[in-house]
Coordinates of C-alpha atoms and ligand atoms in Angstrom, one line a residue:
X227 CA 0.0 0.0 0.0
X228 CA 1.4 3.4 -0.9
X229 CA 1.8 6.1 1.8
X230 CA -1.0 8.1 0.1
X231 CA -3.4 5.2 0.1
X232 CA -2.6 4.4 3.7
X233 CA -3.3 8.1 4.7
X234 CA -6.5 8.0 2.8
X235 CA -7.5 4.7 4.4
X236 CA -6.7 6.3 7.8
X237 CA -8.9 9.2 7.1
X238 CA -11.6 7.0 5.7
X239 CA -15.1 8.2 6.8
X240 CA -17.1 5.7 8.6
X241 CA -20.7 5.2 7.6
X242 CA -23.6 3.4 9.2
X243 CA -23.9 -0.2 7.9
X244 CA -26.1 -0.7 4.9
X245 CA -29.8 -1.1 6.0
X246 CA -29.1 0.6 9.3
X247 CA -29.6 4.3 10.0
X248 CA -29.3 7.0 12.6
X249 CA -32.4 8.6 13.8
X250 CA -31.8 12.2 14.5
X251 CA -33.7 15.1 16.2
X252 CA -36.1 16.5 15.5
X253 CA -37.4 13.1 14.0
X254 CA -36.6 11.3 17.3
X255 CA -39.1 13.5 19.0
X256 CA -41.8 11.9 16.8
X257 CA -40.4 8.5 17.7
X258 CA -40.7 9.3 21.3
X259 CA -44.2 10.6 20.9
X260 CA -45.3 7.4 19.1
X261 CA -43.7 5.2 21.8
X262 CA -45.1 7.3 24.7
X263 CA -48.6 6.8 23.0
X264 CA -48.0 3.1 23.0
X265 CA -47.0 3.1 26.7
X266 CA -50.2 5.1 27.6
X267 CA -52.7 3.3 25.4
X268 CA -51.4 -0.2 26.2
X269 CA -51.4 0.5 29.9
X270 CA -55.1 1.4 29.7
X271 CA -55.7 -2.1 28.4
X272 CA -53.8 -3.7 31.3
X273 CA -50.6 -4.4 29.4
X274 CA -47.2 -4.3 31.2
X275 CA -43.8 -3.7 29.4
X276 CA -41.3 -6.4 29.0
X277 CA -37.8 -5.6 28.0
X278 CA -36.0 -8.4 26.2
X279 CA -32.5 -9.3 25.1
X280 CA -31.4 -8.3 21.6
X281 CA -29.9 -11.7 21.0
X282 CA -30.9 -15.1 21.9
X283 CA -30.0 -18.8 21.0
X284 CA -30.4 -19.2 17.3
X285 CA -32.4 -22.3 18.0
X286 CA -35.2 -20.3 19.7
X287 CA -35.9 -18.6 16.3
X288 CA -35.4 -21.8 14.3
X289 CA -38.0 -23.5 16.4
X290 CA -40.4 -20.6 16.8
X291 CA -40.3 -18.9 13.5
X292 CA -39.4 -22.0 11.5
X293 CA -36.1 -23.1 9.9
X294 CA -37.5 -22.9 6.4
X295 CA -38.8 -19.4 6.5
X296 CA -36.9 -16.6 4.7
X297 CA -36.6 -14.8 8.0
X298 CA -34.7 -17.6 9.5
X299 CA -33.1 -19.3 6.6
X300 CA -31.8 -16.3 4.7
X301 CA -32.2 -13.2 6.7
X302 CA -31.0 -13.8 10.2
X303 CA -27.8 -12.3 11.7
X304 CA -26.3 -15.3 13.4
X305 CA -22.9 -16.2 14.7
X306 CA -21.2 -18.7 16.9
X307 CA -20.2 -17.2 20.2
X308 CA -16.8 -17.9 21.8
X309 CA -16.5 -20.6 24.4
X310 CA -16.8 -19.6 28.1
X311 CA -13.6 -17.8 28.9
X312 CA -11.8 -20.4 31.0
X313 CA -12.4 -23.2 28.5
X314 CA -11.3 -20.8 25.7
X315 CA -8.1 -20.1 27.6
X316 CA -7.6 -23.7 28.8
X317 CA -7.7 -25.1 25.3
X318 CA -5.0 -22.6 24.3
X319 CA -2.8 -23.6 27.3
X320 CA -3.2 -27.3 26.9
X321 CA -2.2 -27.3 23.3
X322 CA 0.4 -24.5 23.4
X323 CA 3.9 -25.1 22.0
X324 CA 5.4 -24.2 25.3
X325 CA 3.9 -27.2 27.0
X326 CA 4.5 -29.5 24.2
X327 CA 8.2 -28.5 23.6
X328 CA 9.1 -28.3 27.3
X329 CA 11.4 -31.3 27.2
X330 CA 12.0 -33.8 30.1
X331 CA 8.7 -35.2 31.3
X332 CA 6.8 -33.0 28.9
X333 CA 4.4 -35.8 27.9
X334 CA 3.3 -36.6 31.4
X335 CA 2.8 -32.9 32.1
X336 CA 0.9 -32.5 28.9
X337 CA -1.4 -35.4 29.8
X338 CA -2.1 -33.9 33.2
X339 CA -3.1 -30.6 31.7
X340 CA -5.1 -32.3 29.1
X341 CA -7.0 -34.3 31.7
X342 CA -7.8 -31.2 33.6
X343 CA -9.1 -29.6 30.5
X344 CA -11.2 -32.7 29.6
X345 CA -12.8 -32.8 33.1
X346 CA -13.6 -29.1 32.8
X347 CA -15.2 -29.8 29.3
X348 CA -17.3 -32.6 30.7
X349 CA -18.6 -30.6 33.6
X350 CA -19.3 -27.7 31.1
X351 CA -21.2 -30.0 28.9
X352 CA -23.3 -31.2 31.9
X353 CA -24.1 -27.8 33.1
X354 CA -24.9 -26.5 29.7
X355 CA -22.0 -24.0 29.6
X356 CA -21.2 -25.6 26.2
X357 CA -24.0 -26.7 23.8
X358 CA -25.5 -30.1 24.2
X359 CA -25.2 -31.4 20.6
X360 CA -23.9 -34.4 18.6
X361 CA -20.5 -32.8 17.8
X362 CA -19.8 -32.1 21.4
X363 CA -21.0 -35.5 22.6
X364 CA -18.8 -37.3 20.0
X365 CA -15.9 -34.9 20.7
X366 CA -16.0 -35.8 24.5
X367 CA -16.2 -39.5 23.7
X368 CA -13.1 -39.3 21.5
X369 CA -11.2 -37.3 23.9
X370 CA -12.0 -39.9 26.7
X371 CA -10.6 -42.8 24.5
X372 CA -7.6 -40.6 23.8
X373 CA -7.1 -40.1 27.6
X374 CA -7.2 -43.8 28.2
X375 CA -4.5 -44.6 25.6
X376 CA -2.4 -41.7 26.9
X377 CA -2.6 -43.1 30.4
X378 CA -1.7 -46.6 29.2
X379 CA 1.4 -45.2 27.4
X380 CA 2.5 -43.5 30.6
X381 CA 1.9 -46.8 32.6
X382 CA 4.0 -48.8 30.2
X383 CA 6.7 -46.2 30.1
X384 CA 6.1 -45.5 26.3
X385 CA 6.8 -41.9 26.2
X386 CA 7.0 -40.3 22.7
X387 CA 10.7 -39.9 21.9
X388 CA 10.8 -36.2 20.9
X389 CA 9.0 -33.0 21.5
X390 CA 7.8 -33.2 17.9
X391 CA 6.3 -36.6 18.6
X392 CA 4.5 -35.1 21.6
X393 CA 3.2 -32.3 19.4
X394 CA 2.0 -34.8 16.8
X395 CA 0.2 -36.7 19.5
X396 CA -1.4 -33.5 20.8
X397 CA -2.4 -32.5 17.3
X398 CA -4.7 -35.4 17.1
X399 CA -6.5 -34.4 20.4
X400 CA -6.6 -30.8 19.3
X401 CA -8.4 -31.9 16.1
X402 CA -11.1 -33.5 18.2
X403 CA -11.5 -30.2 20.2
X404 CA -11.8 -28.2 16.9
X405 CA -14.5 -30.5 15.7
X406 CA -16.5 -29.5 18.8
X407 CA -18.6 -26.3 19.1
X408 CA -17.7 -24.8 22.3
X409 CA -19.7 -21.6 21.9
X410 CA -23.4 -21.3 21.4
X411 CA -24.9 -20.3 18.0
X412 CA -26.6 -17.0 18.7
X413 CA -28.7 -14.7 16.6
X414 CA -29.8 -11.1 16.7
X415 CA -33.6 -11.3 17.0
X416 CA -35.6 -11.0 13.8
X417 CA -38.8 -10.6 15.8
X418 CA -39.8 -10.8 19.5
X419 CA -42.7 -13.1 19.9
X420 CA -40.5 -16.1 20.3
X421 CA -38.6 -14.2 23.1
X422 CA -41.8 -13.2 24.9
X423 CA -42.9 -16.9 24.9
X424 CA -39.5 -18.0 26.2
X425 CA -39.7 -15.4 29.0
X426 CA -43.2 -16.6 29.8
X427 CA -42.0 -20.1 30.3
X428 CA -38.7 -19.2 32.0
X429 CA -40.3 -17.1 34.6
X430 CA -43.2 -19.5 35.3
X431 CA -45.7 -16.8 34.2
X432 CA -48.4 -19.5 33.8
X433 CA -48.8 -19.3 37.6
X434 CA -49.8 -15.6 37.4
X435 CA -53.4 -14.6 36.9
X436 CA -54.2 -15.4 33.2
X437 CA -54.0 -14.1 30.7
X438 CA -50.7 -12.4 30.9
X439 CA -50.6 -9.2 28.8
X440 CA -47.1 -8.0 27.7
X441 CA -45.8 -5.4 25.2
X442 CA -42.3 -4.5 24.0
X443 CA -40.6 -2.0 21.8
X444 CA -37.2 -2.2 20.2
X445 CA -34.9 -3.0 17.2
X446 CA -35.2 -6.2 15.2
X447 CA -32.7 -7.4 12.6
X448 CA -33.2 -9.0 9.2
X449 CA -30.8 -9.1 6.3
X450 CA -33.3 -8.0 3.7
X451 CA -32.8 -5.8 0.6
X452 CA -32.9 -2.2 2.0
X453 CA -35.5 0.1 0.5
X454 CA -38.0 2.6 1.6
X455 CA -39.8 1.1 4.6
X456 CA -37.5 -1.9 4.7
X457 CA -34.4 -1.9 6.7
X458 CA -31.9 -4.4 8.2
X459 CA -32.2 -2.9 11.6
X460 CA -35.9 -1.8 12.1
X461 CA -38.1 -1.2 15.1
X462 CA -41.2 -2.9 16.2
X463 CA -43.8 -2.2 18.9
X464 CA -45.6 -5.4 19.8
X465 CA -47.9 -7.0 22.2
X466 CA -48.8 -10.5 23.2
X467 CA -51.6 -12.0 25.3
X468 CA -50.6 -15.4 26.7
X469 CA -52.7 -17.9 28.7
X470 CA -56.3 -17.9 29.7
X471 CA -59.0 -18.6 27.1
X472 CA -59.1 -18.1 23.3
X473 CA -62.5 -16.4 23.5
X474 CA -63.0 -14.3 20.4
X475 CA -63.4 -11.2 22.6
X476 CA -59.7 -11.4 23.3
X477 CA -58.9 -11.3 19.5
X478 CA -61.2 -8.4 19.1
X479 CA -60.0 -6.4 22.1
X480 CA -56.3 -6.7 21.1
X481 CA -57.3 -5.3 17.7
X482 CA -59.4 -2.6 19.3
X483 CA -56.3 -1.6 21.3
X484 CA -54.2 -1.5 18.2
X485 CA -56.8 0.7 16.3
X486 CA -57.1 3.0 19.4
X487 CA -53.3 3.4 19.3
X488 CA -53.2 4.2 15.6
X489 CA -55.9 6.7 16.1
X490 CA -54.2 8.4 19.0
X491 CA -50.9 8.7 17.1
X492 CA -52.9 10.3 14.3
X493 CA -52.4 7.7 11.6
X494 CA -54.9 8.4 8.8
X495 CA -56.3 5.9 6.3
X496 CA -55.3 2.8 8.2
X497 CA -57.1 -0.3 6.8
X498 CA -57.7 -3.4 9.0
X499 CA -57.8 -6.7 7.2
X500 CA -58.7 -9.9 8.9
X501 CA -59.0 -13.6 8.1
X502 CA -59.2 -16.9 9.8
X503 CA -56.7 -19.6 8.8
X504 CA -58.4 -22.4 10.8
X505 CA -56.3 -24.8 12.7
X506 CA -53.7 -27.4 11.8
X507 CA -56.0 -30.4 11.3
X508 CA -57.2 -32.7 8.5
X509 CA -60.8 -31.4 8.7
X510 CA -59.6 -27.8 8.6
X511 CA -56.5 -26.1 7.3
X512 CA -54.6 -29.2 6.3
X513 CA -57.5 -30.3 4.2
X514 CA -57.7 -26.8 2.6
X515 CA -53.9 -26.8 1.9
X516 CA -54.2 -30.1 0.1
X517 CA -57.1 -28.7 -2.1
X518 CA -55.1 -25.5 -2.7
X519 CA -52.1 -27.5 -3.7
X520 CA -53.9 -29.6 -6.3
X521 CA -55.6 -26.3 -7.7
X522 CA -52.1 -24.8 -7.8
X523 CA -50.6 -27.8 -9.7
X524 CA -53.3 -27.2 -12.4
X525 CA -52.1 -23.7 -13.0
X526 CA -48.4 -24.2 -12.2
X527 CA -47.1 -23.1 -15.6
X528 CA -48.8 -19.8 -15.3
X529 CA -47.0 -19.0 -12.2
X530 CA -43.6 -17.4 -11.6
X531 CA -40.6 -19.5 -10.2
X532 CA -41.1 -18.3 -6.6
X533 CA -44.7 -19.5 -6.5
X534 CA -43.9 -22.7 -8.4
X535 CA -41.4 -23.6 -5.7
X536 CA -43.8 -22.7 -3.0
X537 CA -46.5 -25.2 -4.3
X538 CA -44.3 -27.8 -2.7
X539 CA -42.6 -26.0 0.3
X540 CA -45.5 -23.7 1.5
X541 CA -48.6 -23.5 -0.8
X542 CA -50.3 -20.9 1.5
X543 CA -47.5 -18.5 0.8
X544 CA -48.5 -18.3 -2.8
X545 CA -51.5 -16.3 -1.7
X546 CA -49.1 -13.7 -0.4
X547 CA -47.7 -13.1 -3.9
X548 CA -47.6 -9.5 -5.0
X549 CA -46.6 -10.4 -8.6
X550 CA -48.9 -8.6 -11.0
X551 CA -49.1 -11.4 -13.6
X552 CA -50.2 -13.9 -10.9
X553 CA -53.1 -11.9 -9.5
X554 CA -55.8 -13.1 -12.0
X555 CA -54.8 -16.7 -11.3
X556 CA -54.7 -16.4 -7.6
X557 CA -58.2 -14.9 -7.7
X558 CA -59.6 -18.3 -9.0
X559 CA -58.1 -20.3 -6.1
X560 CA -60.2 -22.0 -3.5
X561 CA -60.9 -19.9 -0.3
X562 CA -60.0 -21.2 3.2
X563 CA -63.3 -20.0 4.6
X564 CA -65.1 -22.8 2.7
X565 CA -62.9 -25.4 4.4
X566 CA -62.8 -24.3 8.1
X567 CA -64.0 -26.8 10.7
X568 CA -67.2 -25.9 12.7
X569 CA -65.3 -24.7 15.7
X570 CA -63.0 -22.4 13.7
X571 CA -66.0 -21.1 11.7
X572 CA -67.8 -20.2 14.9
X573 CA -64.7 -18.6 16.3
X574 CA -64.3 -16.4 13.2
X575 CA -67.9 -15.2 13.1
X576 CA -67.8 -14.5 16.8
X577 CA -64.5 -12.6 16.4
X578 CA -66.1 -10.5 13.7
X579 CA -69.2 -9.8 15.8
X580 CA -66.9 -8.8 18.7
X581 CA -65.2 -6.3 16.4
X582 CA -68.5 -4.8 15.4
X583 CA -69.6 -4.5 19.1
X584 CA -66.5 -2.4 19.5
X585 CA -67.2 -0.3 16.4
X586 CA -63.9 -1.5 14.8
X587 CA -64.2 -1.5 11.0
X588 CA -62.6 -4.3 9.1
X589 CA -62.3 -5.8 5.7
X590 CA -62.0 -9.6 5.1
X591 CA -59.1 -10.7 3.1
X592 CA -59.1 -14.4 2.4
X593 CA -55.5 -14.2 1.1
X594 CA -54.1 -13.1 4.4
X595 CA -52.1 -16.1 5.7
X596 CA -49.2 -16.9 8.0
X597 CA -47.1 -19.7 6.8
X598 CA -46.3 -21.3 10.1
X599 CA -48.1 -24.3 11.5
X600 CA -48.7 -22.9 15.0
X601 CA -50.5 -19.8 13.6
X602 CA -54.3 -20.4 13.8
X603 CA -57.6 -18.8 13.4
X604 CA -57.6 -15.1 13.5
X605 CA -54.9 -13.3 11.5
X606 CA -54.8 -9.6 10.8
X607 CA -52.8 -7.0 9.0
X608 CA -53.1 -3.2 8.9
X609 CA -52.0 -1.1 6.0
X610 CA -51.3 2.6 5.8
X611 CA -51.0 5.1 3.0
X612 CA -47.9 6.7 1.8
X613 CA -45.6 3.7 1.9
X614 CA -45.6 2.4 -1.7
X615 CA -45.5 -1.4 -1.8
X616 CA -44.2 -1.7 1.8
X617 CA -47.5 -0.7 3.1
X618 CA -48.1 -3.2 5.9
X619 CA -47.7 -1.4 9.3
X620 CA -48.8 -4.2 11.5
X621 CA -49.2 -7.9 11.4
X622 CA -50.7 -10.2 13.9
X623 CA -52.5 -13.3 14.8
X624 CA -53.4 -16.2 17.1
X625 CA -50.7 -18.8 17.8
X626 CA -52.0 -21.2 20.4
X627 CA -49.4 -23.8 19.9
X628 CA -46.2 -21.7 20.2
X629 CA -45.6 -21.8 24.0
X630 CA -45.9 -25.5 24.0
X631 CA -43.6 -25.8 21.0
X632 CA -41.0 -24.0 23.0
X633 CA -41.3 -26.4 25.9
X634 CA -44.0 -24.8 28.0
X635 CA -47.5 -25.9 29.0
X636 CA -50.3 -25.7 26.4
X637 CA -51.1 -22.0 26.2
X638 CA -53.3 -19.7 24.2
X639 CA -51.6 -16.9 22.5
X640 CA -52.3 -13.9 20.3
X641 CA -50.3 -10.9 19.4
X642 CA -49.2 -8.3 16.9
X643 CA -46.1 -6.3 15.8
X644 CA -46.3 -2.9 14.5
X645 CA -43.5 -1.7 12.1
X646 CA -42.5 1.5 13.8
X647 CA -40.3 2.8 10.9
X648 CA -43.3 2.5 8.5
X649 CA -45.7 4.0 10.9
X650 CA -43.4 7.0 11.2
X651 CA -43.0 7.3 7.5
X652 CA -46.8 7.3 7.0
X653 CA -47.2 9.9 9.7
X654 CA -44.6 12.1 8.0
X655 CA -46.2 11.6 4.6
X656 CA -49.5 12.7 5.8
X657 CA -48.2 15.8 7.6
X658 CA -49.0 14.3 11.0
X659 CA -45.3 13.9 11.8
X660 CA -44.6 17.5 12.5
X661 CA -42.4 18.1 15.5
X662 CA -41.4 21.5 16.9
X663 CA -38.0 21.4 17.9
X664 CA -37.4 25.1 18.7
X665 CA -36.7 26.4 22.2
X666 CA -39.4 28.1 24.2
X667 CA -37.1 30.8 25.5
X668 CA -33.7 32.1 24.3
X669 CA -32.0 34.2 27.0
X670 CA -30.3 37.3 25.5
X671 CA -28.1 38.6 28.4
X672 CA -25.4 41.3 28.5
X673 CA -23.1 42.1 31.5
X674 CA -22.0 40.4 34.6
X675 CA -24.9 41.1 36.8
X676 CA -27.4 40.2 34.1
X677 CA -25.6 36.9 33.7
X678 CA -26.3 35.9 37.3
X679 CA -30.0 36.7 36.8
X680 CA -29.9 34.8 33.4
X681 CA -28.6 31.7 35.2
X682 CA -31.3 31.9 37.8
X683 CA -34.0 32.6 35.1
X684 CA -32.9 29.6 33.1
X685 CA -33.0 27.3 36.1
X686 CA -36.5 28.5 37.1
X687 CA -37.9 28.3 33.6
X688 CA -36.5 24.8 33.1
X689 CA -37.9 23.6 36.4
X690 CA -41.3 24.9 35.2
X691 CA -40.9 22.7 32.1
X692 CA -39.8 25.3 29.4
X693 CA -36.9 24.5 27.1
X694 CA -34.3 27.2 27.4
X695 CA -31.2 28.2 25.6
X696 CA -28.7 30.1 27.7
X697 CA -25.8 31.3 25.6
X698 CA -22.5 30.5 27.3
X699 CA -20.7 33.7 26.3
X700 CA -21.9 37.3 26.1
X701 CA -23.3 38.4 22.8
X702 CA -24.5 41.7 21.4
X703 CA -28.3 41.8 21.5
X704 CA -28.7 41.9 17.8
X705 CA -26.6 38.8 17.4
X706 CA -28.5 37.0 20.3
X707 CA -31.8 37.8 18.7
X708 CA -30.8 36.4 15.3
X709 CA -29.4 33.3 17.0
X710 CA -32.8 33.0 18.9
X711 CA -34.5 33.1 15.4
X712 CA -32.3 30.5 13.9
X713 CA -33.0 28.1 16.8
X714 CA -36.7 28.6 16.3
X715 CA -37.2 30.1 19.8
X716 CA -40.7 31.5 20.6
X717 CA -39.4 34.2 23.0
X718 CA -36.3 36.0 23.8
X719 CA -35.8 37.0 27.3
X720 CA -33.8 40.2 27.3
X721 CA -31.6 40.7 30.4
X722 CA -29.4 43.8 30.4
X723 CA -28.2 46.3 33.1
X724 CA -31.6 48.1 32.8
X725 CA -33.7 45.1 33.4
X726 CA -31.6 44.1 36.4
X727 CA -31.7 47.5 38.1
X728 CA -35.4 48.0 37.4
X729 CA -36.1 44.3 38.3
X730 CA -38.4 44.3 35.3
X731 CA -37.6 41.7 32.6
X732 CA -38.2 42.2 28.9
X733 CA -39.9 39.4 27.0
X734 CA -39.9 39.6 23.2
X735 CA -42.3 37.4 21.2
X736 CA -40.3 36.6 18.2
X737 CA -43.1 36.0 15.7
X738 CA -44.6 39.4 16.3
X739 CA -41.8 41.4 17.6
X740 CA -43.9 42.6 20.5
X741 CA -42.2 43.3 23.7
X742 CA -43.5 43.3 27.3
X743 CA -42.0 43.9 30.7
X744 CA -42.6 41.7 33.7
X745 CA -41.5 41.5 37.2
X746 CA -39.5 38.3 37.6
X747 CA -42.2 36.2 39.4
X748 CA -44.9 37.1 36.9
X749 CA -42.9 35.9 33.9
X750 CA -43.4 32.2 34.4
X751 CA -47.1 32.7 35.0
X752 CA -47.4 34.6 31.8
X753 CA -45.5 31.9 29.8
X754 CA -47.7 29.2 31.4
X755 CA -50.8 30.9 30.4
X756 CA -49.6 31.4 26.8
X757 CA -48.7 27.7 26.6
X758 CA -51.9 26.4 27.9
X759 CA -53.7 28.6 25.3
X760 CA -51.7 27.4 22.3
Ligands
ATP1065 P1 -43.4 -7.7 4.9 O1 -44.4 -8.6 4.2 O2 -43.6 -6.2 4.7 O3 -42.0 -8.1 4.8 P2 -43.5 -9.2 7.3 O4 -44.6 -10.2 7.1 O5 -42.1 -9.8 7.1 O6 -43.8 -7.9 6.5 P3 -43.9 -9.3 10.2 O7 -42.8 -10.2 10.4 O8 -45.2 -9.6 10.3 O9 -43.6 -8.6 8.7 O10 -43.6 -8.0 11.1 C1 -44.6 -7.0 11.4 C2 -44.3 -5.7 10.9 O11 -43.0 -5.3 11.0 C3 -44.6 -5.5 9.3 O12 -45.9 -5.3 9.1 C4 -43.8 -4.2 9.0 O13 -44.5 -3.1 9.3 C5 -42.6 -4.4 9.9 N1 -41.4 -4.9 9.2 C6 -41.1 -6.2 8.9 N2 -39.9 -6.3 8.4 C7 -39.4 -5.0 8.2 C8 -38.2 -4.4 7.7 N3 -37.2 -5.2 7.1 N4 -38.0 -3.1 7.8 C9 -39.0 -2.3 8.4 N5 -40.2 -2.8 8.8 C10 -40.4 -4.1 8.8
MG1066 MG1 -40.8 -9.7 5.5

């Protein structure tokens, strides 16, 4: 590398990773407002906040979301963690050249260390500090055999002749260790329902009064193609109801909460779509999927390659297709509503009636499906304007089998996840995303004595909840006022020698240029009144 390139490399500007982004003021104010509304609305429905880890065992998502889904198979950020520190270090020490080449009774010393290491590995395997899997079981078995032969050699006085021979010997053991997987496979969460169910089981929440109502907010990670409304780090606000009954009123209430939230944040033009996908049984969804599959086989050559593949892997997903050319064909496919079992049918009509009781408007969409077996009965999606083809701002549904799938007791479950990035985009597009970032008061002060008063004024105003800018160095009044304008301040509080000696402070309303004088105590009252009127 030339010097010039090296210099350039050194000065390289860092950029956020593709698909991730910084959220900056004033936009973050809108994010806070949205999240604050979620806290408030969800609390009125009896939900409590759960804060979850950002990463979990990969297996949690493979199991809960499904190993064949795009989210898990293609889009997950996963990695193998390092081993627990002492094992990580110990394996380095056992197989280090220093030990192997130490001369003398190097072999016996090596075997000692090796045995200590193996015992540690075995206890780690038992306590779950290293993953319990085939590779590790086989590795430990091999190392045990190796230990036995090493001991025999020592017993019969058959020490390897040279340090190199010890090293060769150790290399065989090291290869076994390398074939093991000493760290856990972890993944950045692509969604949070799996974590909520894991936490429900882990904390024995089935012994709390049921149902348990939890909500969360935070970043999710999927390696998708970044575009408007689709990011690799994106944010969700989600809620889950776990345990208790699957009464259709629960489905309706969770949707009512969602629509209340969207209404309170000012989202306009949201449309709620609902469907029932029955349950995983021969006389219900499985029967429908079989019918759908044979219908799809008949039109196979008119479908694109993705849909053709899905006929075998996941026929329901074909209904999800947004491909223009497939739409007329999909329109002719059989509907799941005609294949629901009696119980699912009853549940679906009751859920709709419950929505009507709550005055929640909905549209039925027979193509709304979720590809996973444990999703059942009610599914819903909400779209919002201004988002192009990424127009889903929320997806949700009932998933009665999930907690059990993750090792918990049979538990009813229903929930949703709102795409916060898209919600914000839609609010901004409709002009509902305005934030005012400007200060309430800019303090234009001049002179020592005025500065002391300015500090006091800033403190009192801030305590009263006003945002205040107190310039750190003295400025001419003209400069101060133009600075106040640039910051979008509503008022300039003018404090000079006159004001201090008269004990009358001048407040200039920057939009009108109007000036008024107040004794210090009346200033805050005046500003409070103005604020409550605006
Ligand atoms: P889509 O069909 O748009 O990919 P999805 O079915 O993958 O959505 P869910 O897993 O149901 O989405 O997540 C719920 C919501 O999270 C979506 O409705 C959407 O608003 C949002 N969302 C999902 N993936 C992303 C992403 N990569 N970037 C931004 N928002 C996303
Ligand atoms: Mg997606």
